[in-house]
Short mmCIF file of N, CA and C in Angstrom, two decimals:
data_model
loop_
_atom_site.label_atom_id
_atom_site.label_comp_id
_atom_site.label_asym_id
_atom_site.label_seq_id
_atom_site.Cartn_x
_atom_site.Cartn_y
_atom_site.Cartn_z
N MET A 10 0.63 -1.02 -0.06
CA MET A 10 -0.06 -0.73 0.19
C MET A 10 0.93 1.50 0.23
N LYS A 11 0.45 2.09 -1.35
CA LYS A 11 1.77 3.52 -1.14
C LYS A 11 0.53 4.11 -0.39
N THR A 12 1.79 4.54 0.75
CA THR A 12 0.89 5.25 1.68
C THR A 12 1.66 6.82 1.91
N LEU A 13 1.52 7.91 1.88
CA LEU A 13 1.75 9.39 2.01
C LEU A 13 1.16 10.07 3.22
N VAL A 14 1.80 10.76 4.08
CA VAL A 14 1.45 11.32 4.64
C VAL A 14 1.77 11.92 5.23
N VAL A 15 1.44 13.75 4.81
CA VAL A 15 1.70 14.79 4.94
C VAL A 15 0.40 15.08 6.33
N TYR A 16 1.70 16.49 6.80
CA TYR A 16 1.53 17.26 7.58
C TYR A 16 1.62 18.90 7.78
N ASP A 17 1.58 19.65 8.81
CA ASP A 17 2.83 20.77 8.64
C ASP A 17 2.50 20.79 10.70
N SER A 18 2.97 21.29 11.03
CA SER A 18 3.24 21.78 12.56
C SER A 18 3.70 22.81 13.45
N PHE A 19 3.86 23.22 14.07
CA PHE A 19 4.60 24.73 14.32
C PHE A 19 5.37 24.36 15.83
N PHE A 20 4.55 23.46 16.70
CA PHE A 20 5.68 22.83 18.00
C PHE A 20 5.89 21.54 17.81
N GLY A 21 5.46 20.54 17.05
CA GLY A 21 6.21 19.84 16.88
C GLY A 21 5.35 18.39 17.34
N ASN A 22 4.04 18.97 17.18
CA ASN A 22 3.44 17.90 17.81
C ASN A 22 2.40 17.21 16.42
N THR A 23 1.86 17.38 16.09
CA THR A 23 1.41 17.35 14.38
C THR A 23 1.88 16.60 14.12
N GLU A 24 3.51 16.58 14.36
CA GLU A 24 4.62 16.29 13.80
C GLU A 24 4.91 14.59 14.10
N LYS A 25 4.81 14.75 15.68
CA LYS A 25 4.80 13.67 16.38
C LYS A 25 3.11 13.11 15.74
N ILE A 26 2.67 13.26 15.55
CA ILE A 26 0.60 11.74 15.51
C ILE A 26 0.86 11.22 13.92
N ALA A 27 1.96 12.25 13.18
CA ALA A 27 2.08 12.47 11.55
C ALA A 27 3.49 10.85 11.57
N VAL A 28 4.16 11.16 12.89
CA VAL A 28 5.22 9.75 12.61
C VAL A 28 4.80 8.62 12.54
N ALA A 29 4.17 8.74 13.77
CA ALA A 29 2.72 7.50 14.25
C ALA A 29 2.10 7.13 13.84
N ILE A 30 1.75 8.11 12.58
CA ILE A 30 0.62 6.90 11.59
C ILE A 30 1.12 6.27 10.83
N GLY A 31 2.70 6.76 10.43
CA GLY A 31 3.44 6.26 9.01
C GLY A 31 4.21 4.88 9.72
N LYS A 32 4.47 5.21 10.47
CA LYS A 32 4.77 4.12 11.12
C LYS A 32 4.07 2.54 11.26
N ALA A 33 2.92 3.12 11.82
CA ALA A 33 1.45 2.21 12.22
C ALA A 33 1.62 1.34 10.57
N PHE A 34 1.40 2.36 9.66
CA PHE A 34 1.05 1.45 8.31
C PHE A 34 2.04 0.11 7.79
N GLY A 35 3.16 0.87 8.61
CA GLY A 35 4.46 -0.46 8.43
C GLY A 35 5.00 -0.50 7.44
N ASN A 36 5.31 -1.33 6.12
CA ASN A 36 6.74 -1.08 5.69
C ASN A 36 7.06 0.03 5.07
N THR A 37 8.03 1.08 5.54
CA THR A 37 8.56 1.91 5.25
C THR A 37 8.91 2.14 3.74
N LYS A 38 9.31 1.34 2.85
CA LYS A 38 9.09 0.92 1.66
C LYS A 38 8.65 2.04 1.03
N GLU A 39 6.81 1.95 1.09
CA GLU A 39 5.80 2.24 0.42
C GLU A 39 4.89 3.24 1.40
N VAL A 40 5.65 3.91 2.87
CA VAL A 40 4.92 4.91 3.76
C VAL A 40 6.62 6.37 3.53
N THR A 41 5.79 7.18 3.36
CA THR A 41 6.44 8.51 3.23
C THR A 41 5.77 9.82 4.45
N ILE A 42 6.42 10.09 5.04
CA ILE A 42 5.95 11.53 5.83
C ILE A 42 6.48 12.41 5.56
N CYS A 43 6.54 13.33 5.32
CA CYS A 43 6.63 14.63 4.57
C CYS A 43 5.98 16.12 4.94
N LYS A 44 6.59 16.51 5.03
CA LYS A 44 5.68 17.91 5.37
C LYS A 44 5.16 18.73 4.17
N ALA A 45 3.84 19.30 4.63
CA ALA A 45 3.25 19.48 3.59
C ALA A 45 4.07 20.69 2.05
N ALA A 46 4.67 21.46 2.72
CA ALA A 46 5.93 22.62 2.33
C ALA A 46 6.73 22.09 1.57
N ASP A 47 7.03 20.67 1.72
CA ASP A 47 7.84 20.26 0.89
C ASP A 47 7.67 18.79 -0.15
N VAL A 48 6.13 18.55 -0.34
CA VAL A 48 5.67 18.15 -1.08
C VAL A 48 5.27 18.01 -2.21
N LYS A 49 6.79 17.32 -3.58
CA LYS A 49 6.21 17.04 -4.70
C LYS A 49 5.19 17.44 -5.62
N PRO A 50 4.85 16.82 -6.22
CA PRO A 50 3.96 16.63 -7.54
C PRO A 50 3.63 15.79 -7.88
N ASP A 51 5.09 14.83 -8.09
CA ASP A 51 5.16 13.01 -8.52
C ASP A 51 4.52 12.28 -6.79
N MET A 52 5.33 13.25 -6.24
CA MET A 52 4.60 12.10 -4.48
C MET A 52 2.73 11.80 -4.73
N LEU A 53 2.45 12.38 -5.88
CA LEU A 53 1.00 11.56 -5.15
C LEU A 53 0.81 11.15 -6.11
N ASP A 54 1.51 11.00 -7.25
CA ASP A 54 0.97 9.48 -8.27
C ASP A 54 0.69 7.80 -7.23
N GLY A 55 0.39 7.28 -7.90
CA GLY A 55 -0.14 5.93 -7.58
C GLY A 55 -0.19 6.10 -5.74
N LEU A 56 -0.40 6.78 -5.48
CA LEU A 56 -0.89 6.12 -3.83
C LEU A 56 -1.96 5.49 -4.19
N ASP A 57 -2.31 4.93 -2.98
CA ASP A 57 -3.77 4.08 -2.45
C ASP A 57 -4.16 5.30 -0.85
N TYR A 58 -3.29 5.43 -0.77
CA TYR A 58 -3.49 6.45 1.14
C TYR A 58 -2.52 7.83 0.72
N LEU A 59 -3.61 8.79 0.80
CA LEU A 59 -3.16 10.52 0.91
C LEU A 59 -3.02 10.52 2.82
N ILE A 60 -2.45 10.99 3.33
CA ILE A 60 -3.46 11.08 4.92
C ILE A 60 -3.07 12.56 5.35
N VAL A 61 -3.42 13.35 5.57
CA VAL A 61 -3.54 14.88 5.92
C VAL A 61 -3.85 15.19 7.17
N GLY A 62 -2.65 16.43 7.55
CA GLY A 62 -2.92 16.47 8.61
C GLY A 62 -2.30 17.65 9.38
N SER A 63 -2.80 18.58 9.82
CA SER A 63 -1.91 20.06 10.59
C SER A 63 -3.11 20.69 11.95
N PRO A 64 -2.11 21.23 12.54
CA PRO A 64 -2.61 22.21 13.98
C PRO A 64 -3.84 22.92 13.40
N THR A 65 -4.72 22.86 14.17
CA THR A 65 -5.91 23.66 14.57
C THR A 65 -5.45 25.52 14.58
N ARG A 66 -5.59 25.62 13.52
CA ARG A 66 -5.23 27.42 13.81
C ARG A 66 -5.92 28.97 13.60
N ALA A 67 -6.33 29.15 14.61
CA ALA A 67 -7.77 29.88 14.33
C ALA A 67 -9.08 29.29 13.98
N PHE A 68 -9.11 27.62 14.10
CA PHE A 68 -9.72 26.57 13.55
C PHE A 68 -10.45 26.28 12.25
N SER A 69 -8.78 26.56 11.67
CA SER A 69 -8.40 26.48 10.21
C SER A 69 -7.36 25.35 10.28
N PRO A 70 -6.84 24.85 9.22
CA PRO A 70 -6.01 24.18 8.67
C PRO A 70 -5.09 25.09 8.88
N SER A 71 -3.74 25.17 8.86
CA SER A 71 -3.00 26.38 8.53
C SER A 71 -2.00 26.56 7.36
N PRO A 72 -1.19 27.03 6.84
CA PRO A 72 -1.45 27.80 5.97
C PRO A 72 -0.91 26.79 4.75
N ALA A 73 0.29 25.92 5.03
CA ALA A 73 0.88 25.15 4.50
C ALA A 73 -0.02 24.62 4.36
N THR A 74 -0.89 23.64 4.96
CA THR A 74 -1.43 22.53 4.67
C THR A 74 -3.11 23.44 3.68
N LYS A 75 -3.17 24.41 3.92
CA LYS A 75 -4.25 24.81 2.98
C LYS A 75 -3.86 25.15 0.90
N SER A 76 -2.19 25.92 1.47
CA SER A 76 -2.08 25.64 -0.13
C SER A 76 -1.18 23.95 -0.48
N PHE A 77 -0.41 23.35 -0.22
CA PHE A 77 -1.07 21.57 -0.69
C PHE A 77 -2.33 21.70 -0.90
N LEU A 78 -2.96 21.89 -0.34
CA LEU A 78 -4.68 20.92 -0.97
C LEU A 78 -5.35 21.74 -2.27
N LYS A 79 -4.12 23.19 -2.39
CA LYS A 79 -5.45 24.42 -3.18
C LYS A 79 -4.08 24.01 -3.89
N ASP A 80 -3.15 22.86 -3.83
CA ASP A 80 -2.56 22.65 -5.44
C ASP A 80 -2.29 20.88 -5.76
N ILE A 81 -3.21 20.84 -4.77
CA ILE A 81 -3.01 19.36 -5.61
C ILE A 81 -4.58 20.29 -7.21
N PRO A 82 -3.58 18.69 -8.43
CA PRO A 82 -4.39 18.86 -9.84
C PRO A 82 -5.73 18.98 -9.43
N SER A 83 -7.39 19.08 -10.27
CA SER A 83 -8.14 18.68 -9.73
C SER A 83 -8.45 17.12 -10.20
N LYS A 84 -9.07 16.16 -9.21
CA LYS A 84 -9.07 14.85 -9.60
C LYS A 84 -8.19 14.28 -9.67
N LYS A 85 -6.82 14.92 -8.95
CA LYS A 85 -5.41 14.44 -9.24
C LYS A 85 -5.90 13.33 -8.01
N LEU A 86 -6.41 12.68 -7.12
CA LEU A 86 -6.92 11.81 -6.82
C LEU A 86 -7.67 10.79 -6.18
N ALA A 87 -8.62 10.70 -7.85
CA ALA A 87 -9.57 9.75 -8.10
C ALA A 87 -8.95 8.64 -7.68
N GLY A 88 -9.68 7.50 -6.80
CA GLY A 88 -8.96 5.98 -6.19
C GLY A 88 -8.77 6.46 -5.26
N VAL A 89 -7.67 7.62 -4.93
CA VAL A 89 -7.16 7.45 -3.16
C VAL A 89 -8.02 7.12 -2.35
N LYS A 90 -7.52 6.25 -1.24
CA LYS A 90 -8.10 6.25 0.64
C LYS A 90 -8.25 8.44 1.09
N VAL A 91 -8.96 8.33 1.53
CA VAL A 91 -8.16 9.47 2.15
C VAL A 91 -7.91 9.60 3.46
N VAL A 92 -7.69 10.76 4.67
CA VAL A 92 -8.06 10.38 5.44
C VAL A 92 -7.68 11.89 5.79
N ALA A 93 -7.70 12.15 7.09
CA ALA A 93 -7.76 13.96 7.86
C ALA A 93 -7.60 14.16 8.90
N PHE A 94 -6.85 14.50 9.87
CA PHE A 94 -6.24 14.41 11.30
C PHE A 94 -5.65 15.87 11.17
N ASP A 95 -5.74 15.71 12.55
CA ASP A 95 -5.71 17.30 12.91
C ASP A 95 -5.17 17.78 14.90
N THR A 96 -4.73 18.63 15.34
CA THR A 96 -4.40 18.46 16.69
C THR A 96 -4.30 19.67 16.90
N ARG A 97 -5.50 19.72 18.73
CA ARG A 97 -6.44 20.86 19.01
C ARG A 97 -6.33 20.48 20.29
N ILE A 98 -6.35 21.98 20.75
CA ILE A 98 -7.04 21.65 22.37
C ILE A 98 -8.15 20.88 23.15
N ALA A 99 -8.34 20.32 23.56
CA ALA A 99 -9.76 20.11 23.53
C ALA A 99 -10.90 21.32 25.26
N MET A 100 -12.00 21.44 24.50
CA MET A 100 -12.41 22.37 24.98
C MET A 100 -13.25 22.04 26.45
N THR A 101 -12.64 22.18 27.18
CA THR A 101 -13.02 21.95 28.43
C THR A 101 -13.93 23.56 29.66
N ASP A 102 -14.80 22.89 30.11
CA ASP A 102 -15.38 24.07 31.06
C ASP A 102 -13.96 25.06 31.52
N LYS A 103 -12.55 24.84 31.69
CA LYS A 103 -11.84 25.44 31.78
C LYS A 103 -11.52 26.50 31.03
N LEU A 104 -11.98 26.21 29.49
CA LEU A 104 -11.47 27.50 28.30
C LEU A 104 -12.49 28.23 29.01
N PRO A 105 -12.49 29.61 28.47
CA PRO A 105 -13.85 30.76 27.91
C PRO A 105 -14.72 29.88 27.60
N GLY A 106 -16.26 30.27 27.65
CA GLY A 106 -17.03 30.29 26.85
C GLY A 106 -17.04 30.75 25.96
N PHE A 107 -16.32 31.82 25.04
CA PHE A 107 -16.41 32.27 23.79
C PHE A 107 -15.66 31.35 23.43
N LEU A 108 -14.91 31.13 24.20
CA LEU A 108 -13.57 30.45 22.78
C LEU A 108 -14.75 28.75 22.59
N ARG A 109 -14.91 28.33 23.10
CA ARG A 109 -15.56 27.10 22.93
C ARG A 109 -16.94 27.04 21.65
N PHE A 110 -17.39 28.54 22.21
CA PHE A 110 -18.92 28.36 21.11
C PHE A 110 -17.88 29.19 20.50
N MET A 111 -17.04 30.10 20.12
CA MET A 111 -15.86 29.66 18.22
C MET A 111 -15.84 28.40 18.16
N ALA A 112 -15.23 27.44 18.69
CA ALA A 112 -15.20 26.02 18.00
C ALA A 112 -16.23 25.15 18.01
N LYS A 113 -16.90 25.26 18.24
CA LYS A 113 -18.47 24.34 18.54
C LYS A 113 -19.06 25.09 16.67
N LEU A 114 -18.44 26.38 16.99
CA LEU A 114 -19.33 26.89 15.63
C LEU A 114 -18.52 26.89 14.32
N PHE A 115 -17.23 27.16 14.10
CA PHE A 115 -16.06 27.00 13.77
C PHE A 115 -15.61 25.96 13.12
N GLY A 116 -15.43 25.35 14.32
CA GLY A 116 -14.38 23.48 13.67
C GLY A 116 -13.24 23.56 14.01
N TYR A 117 -12.81 22.92 13.88
CA TYR A 117 -11.33 22.37 13.78
C TYR A 117 -10.40 22.31 12.22
N ALA A 118 -9.35 21.94 12.38
CA ALA A 118 -8.86 21.59 10.91
C ALA A 118 -8.87 20.48 10.53
N ASP A 119 -9.85 19.30 10.84
CA ASP A 119 -9.77 18.05 10.49
C ASP A 119 -10.00 18.38 9.01
N LYS A 120 -12.26 18.77 9.42
CA LYS A 120 -13.14 18.81 8.37
C LYS A 120 -12.82 19.31 7.37
N PRO A 121 -12.57 21.04 6.81
CA PRO A 121 -12.00 21.40 5.69
C PRO A 121 -10.13 20.62 5.57
N ILE A 122 -9.72 20.67 5.90
CA ILE A 122 -8.35 19.17 5.37
C ILE A 122 -9.91 18.07 4.20
N LEU A 123 -10.63 17.48 5.31
CA LEU A 123 -10.79 15.80 4.29
C LEU A 123 -11.84 16.64 3.30
N ASP A 124 -12.47 17.89 3.46
CA ASP A 124 -13.57 18.52 2.60
C ASP A 124 -12.66 18.92 0.56
N GLY A 125 -11.25 19.34 1.45
CA GLY A 125 -10.44 19.80 0.34
C GLY A 125 -9.64 18.26 -0.41
N LEU A 126 -9.55 16.85 0.61
CA LEU A 126 -8.67 16.28 -0.38
C LEU A 126 -10.07 15.85 -0.92
N LYS A 127 -11.66 15.38 -0.85
CA LYS A 127 -12.58 14.92 -1.29
C LYS A 127 -12.88 15.91 -2.74
N LYS A 128 -12.54 16.80 -2.23
CA LYS A 128 -12.76 17.81 -3.61
C LYS A 128 -12.15 17.15 -4.78
N LYS A 129 -10.83 16.99 -4.71
CA LYS A 129 -10.00 16.84 -5.44
C LYS A 129 -10.10 15.02 -5.81
N GLY A 130 -11.09 14.87 -5.32
CA GLY A 130 -11.29 13.57 -6.07
C GLY A 130 -11.58 11.74 -4.99
N GLY A 131 -10.57 12.59 -3.92
CA GLY A 131 -10.06 11.42 -2.61
C GLY A 131 -11.77 10.57 -2.14
N GLU A 132 -11.05 9.54 -1.92
CA GLU A 132 -12.42 8.80 -1.38
C GLU A 132 -12.44 8.82 0.66
N GLU A 133 -13.06 8.76 1.19
CA GLU A 133 -12.94 9.44 2.07
C GLU A 133 -13.46 7.92 3.34
N THR A 134 -12.04 7.99 2.97
CA THR A 134 -12.66 5.87 4.19
C THR A 134 -12.90 5.81 6.01
N VAL A 135 -12.21 6.81 6.77
CA VAL A 135 -12.58 6.58 8.17
C VAL A 135 -13.31 7.99 8.86
N PRO A 136 -13.65 8.73 9.99
CA PRO A 136 -14.53 9.50 9.95
C PRO A 136 -12.62 10.53 10.08
N SER A 137 -12.73 11.94 10.20
CA SER A 137 -11.43 12.56 9.84
C SER A 137 -11.01 12.61 12.01
N GLU A 138 -9.77 12.60 11.96
CA GLU A 138 -9.60 12.57 13.63
C GLU A 138 -9.14 13.49 14.65
N GLY A 139 -8.82 14.43 15.62
CA GLY A 139 -8.51 14.94 16.78
C GLY A 139 -7.67 14.31 17.61
N PHE A 140 -6.92 14.62 17.36
CA PHE A 140 -5.44 14.75 18.26
C PHE A 140 -5.47 15.61 18.76
N PHE A 141 -5.74 15.27 21.19
CA PHE A 141 -5.53 16.34 21.52
C PHE A 141 -4.24 16.65 22.52
N VAL A 142 -4.14 18.15 22.46
CA VAL A 142 -2.52 19.41 23.02
C VAL A 142 -3.34 19.35 24.27
N LEU A 143 -2.05 19.79 25.62
CA LEU A 143 -2.59 20.53 26.59
C LEU A 143 -2.62 22.20 26.69
N ASP A 144 -1.94 22.03 25.47
CA ASP A 144 -1.75 23.59 25.67
C ASP A 144 -1.46 24.52 24.15
N SER A 145 -0.88 25.70 23.23
CA SER A 145 -1.02 25.68 22.19
C SER A 145 -0.07 25.26 21.84
N GLU A 146 1.10 25.04 22.77
CA GLU A 146 1.95 24.86 22.25
C GLU A 146 2.22 23.57 22.82
N GLY A 147 1.60 22.37 23.34
CA GLY A 147 1.40 21.53 23.36
C GLY A 147 2.54 21.20 25.28
N PRO A 148 2.11 19.69 24.97
CA PRO A 148 2.23 18.78 24.85
C PRO A 148 1.33 18.17 24.54
N LEU A 149 1.25 16.46 23.42
CA LEU A 149 0.49 15.99 23.18
C LEU A 149 0.02 15.11 25.00
N GLU A 150 -1.98 14.70 24.52
CA GLU A 150 -1.83 14.57 26.36
C GLU A 150 -1.49 13.00 25.92
N LYS A 151 -1.15 12.82 27.21
CA LYS A 151 -0.95 11.13 27.57
C LYS A 151 -2.24 9.78 26.94
N GLY A 152 -1.23 9.88 26.08
CA GLY A 152 -1.72 8.90 25.14
C GLY A 152 -2.28 8.96 23.35
N GLU A 153 -2.03 9.88 23.22
CA GLU A 153 -2.08 10.63 21.93
C GLU A 153 -1.63 9.97 21.44
N ILE A 154 -0.56 9.70 20.97
CA ILE A 154 -0.15 8.62 20.32
C ILE A 154 -1.11 7.34 20.16
N GLU A 155 -1.25 6.69 20.84
CA GLU A 155 -1.23 4.81 21.40
C GLU A 155 -2.66 5.29 20.62
N ARG A 156 -3.66 6.29 20.44
CA ARG A 156 -5.05 6.49 19.86
C ARG A 156 -4.65 6.50 18.30
N ALA A 157 -3.18 6.74 17.49
CA ALA A 157 -2.60 7.75 16.63
C ALA A 157 -3.26 6.03 15.47
N VAL A 158 -2.62 5.21 16.79
CA VAL A 158 -1.68 3.73 15.99
C VAL A 158 -2.96 2.64 15.67
N LEU A 159 -3.77 2.93 16.80
CA LEU A 159 -5.03 2.53 16.39
C LEU A 159 -6.17 3.13 15.83
N TRP A 160 -6.31 3.90 15.64
CA TRP A 160 -7.32 4.44 14.54
C TRP A 160 -6.71 4.31 13.06
N VAL A 161 -5.00 4.26 12.69
CA VAL A 161 -4.55 3.49 11.28
C VAL A 161 -5.36 1.83 11.61
N LYS A 162 -5.51 1.44 12.35
CA LYS A 162 -5.77 -0.30 12.29
C LYS A 162 -7.12 0.62 11.23
N GLN A 163 -7.88 1.00 12.15
CA GLN A 163 -9.14 1.11 11.35
C GLN A 163 -8.96 1.70 9.91
N ILE A 164 -8.65 2.73 9.45
CA ILE A 164 -7.81 3.17 7.91
C ILE A 164 -7.54 1.89 7.64
N LYS A 165 -6.63 0.75 7.88
CA LYS A 165 -5.67 -0.30 7.34
C LYS A 165 -7.38 -1.28 7.12
N LYS A 166 -8.22 -1.00 7.84
CA LYS A 166 -9.18 -1.91 7.44
C LYS A 166 -9.91 -1.36 6.40
N THR A 167 -9.61 -0.91 5.87
CA THR A 167 -10.75 -0.31 4.34
C THR A 167 -9.87 -0.79 3.33
#
C-alpha cells in the first residue's frame, strides 16, 4: 500500500502524530512522511492512501496545509483513499465560554482538510480525527500517540 502522510507542525505535536501514523502503516518502503511545504507533485502518483494533518490554527488548517490542498490538481486523487487529522486543544469547562462557542461554530482543521481532499477526487475511508494537546504549544495529551496507532488499524481495514 503506497501511503503518503502529509503534515504541518508548529511545535512538533502534529509531526509526532504524523510519524506515529506513518510507522503504524508498516512497510517503510511504501510509506512516506512529509511536511506539506515539501511535497512534490510526483509524490501523489500511484497512491493508495493519502493522510493529511495540521494543527488547528484559528479554527482551520495551517496556511501550508491550505496551500498544499489548493495545489493538488483537480481529480488527482481519484481512487485514492483519503483521511484527515488535526491537533487541537480540548474544549473543556476550564476554557472561556466564548472560545468553546467559537469552536462549536467554526470547528477544527480536520473537516476542511477532508473536504479539500474529497474535492480533489479522494475517497473518504474513516471519519477524520482530532488529537489533543494540553496547550497551544503542547505537549500532546497522554495516550494520543497510542490512539493514533489504533486509528491507523481502522484505516487499514478499508
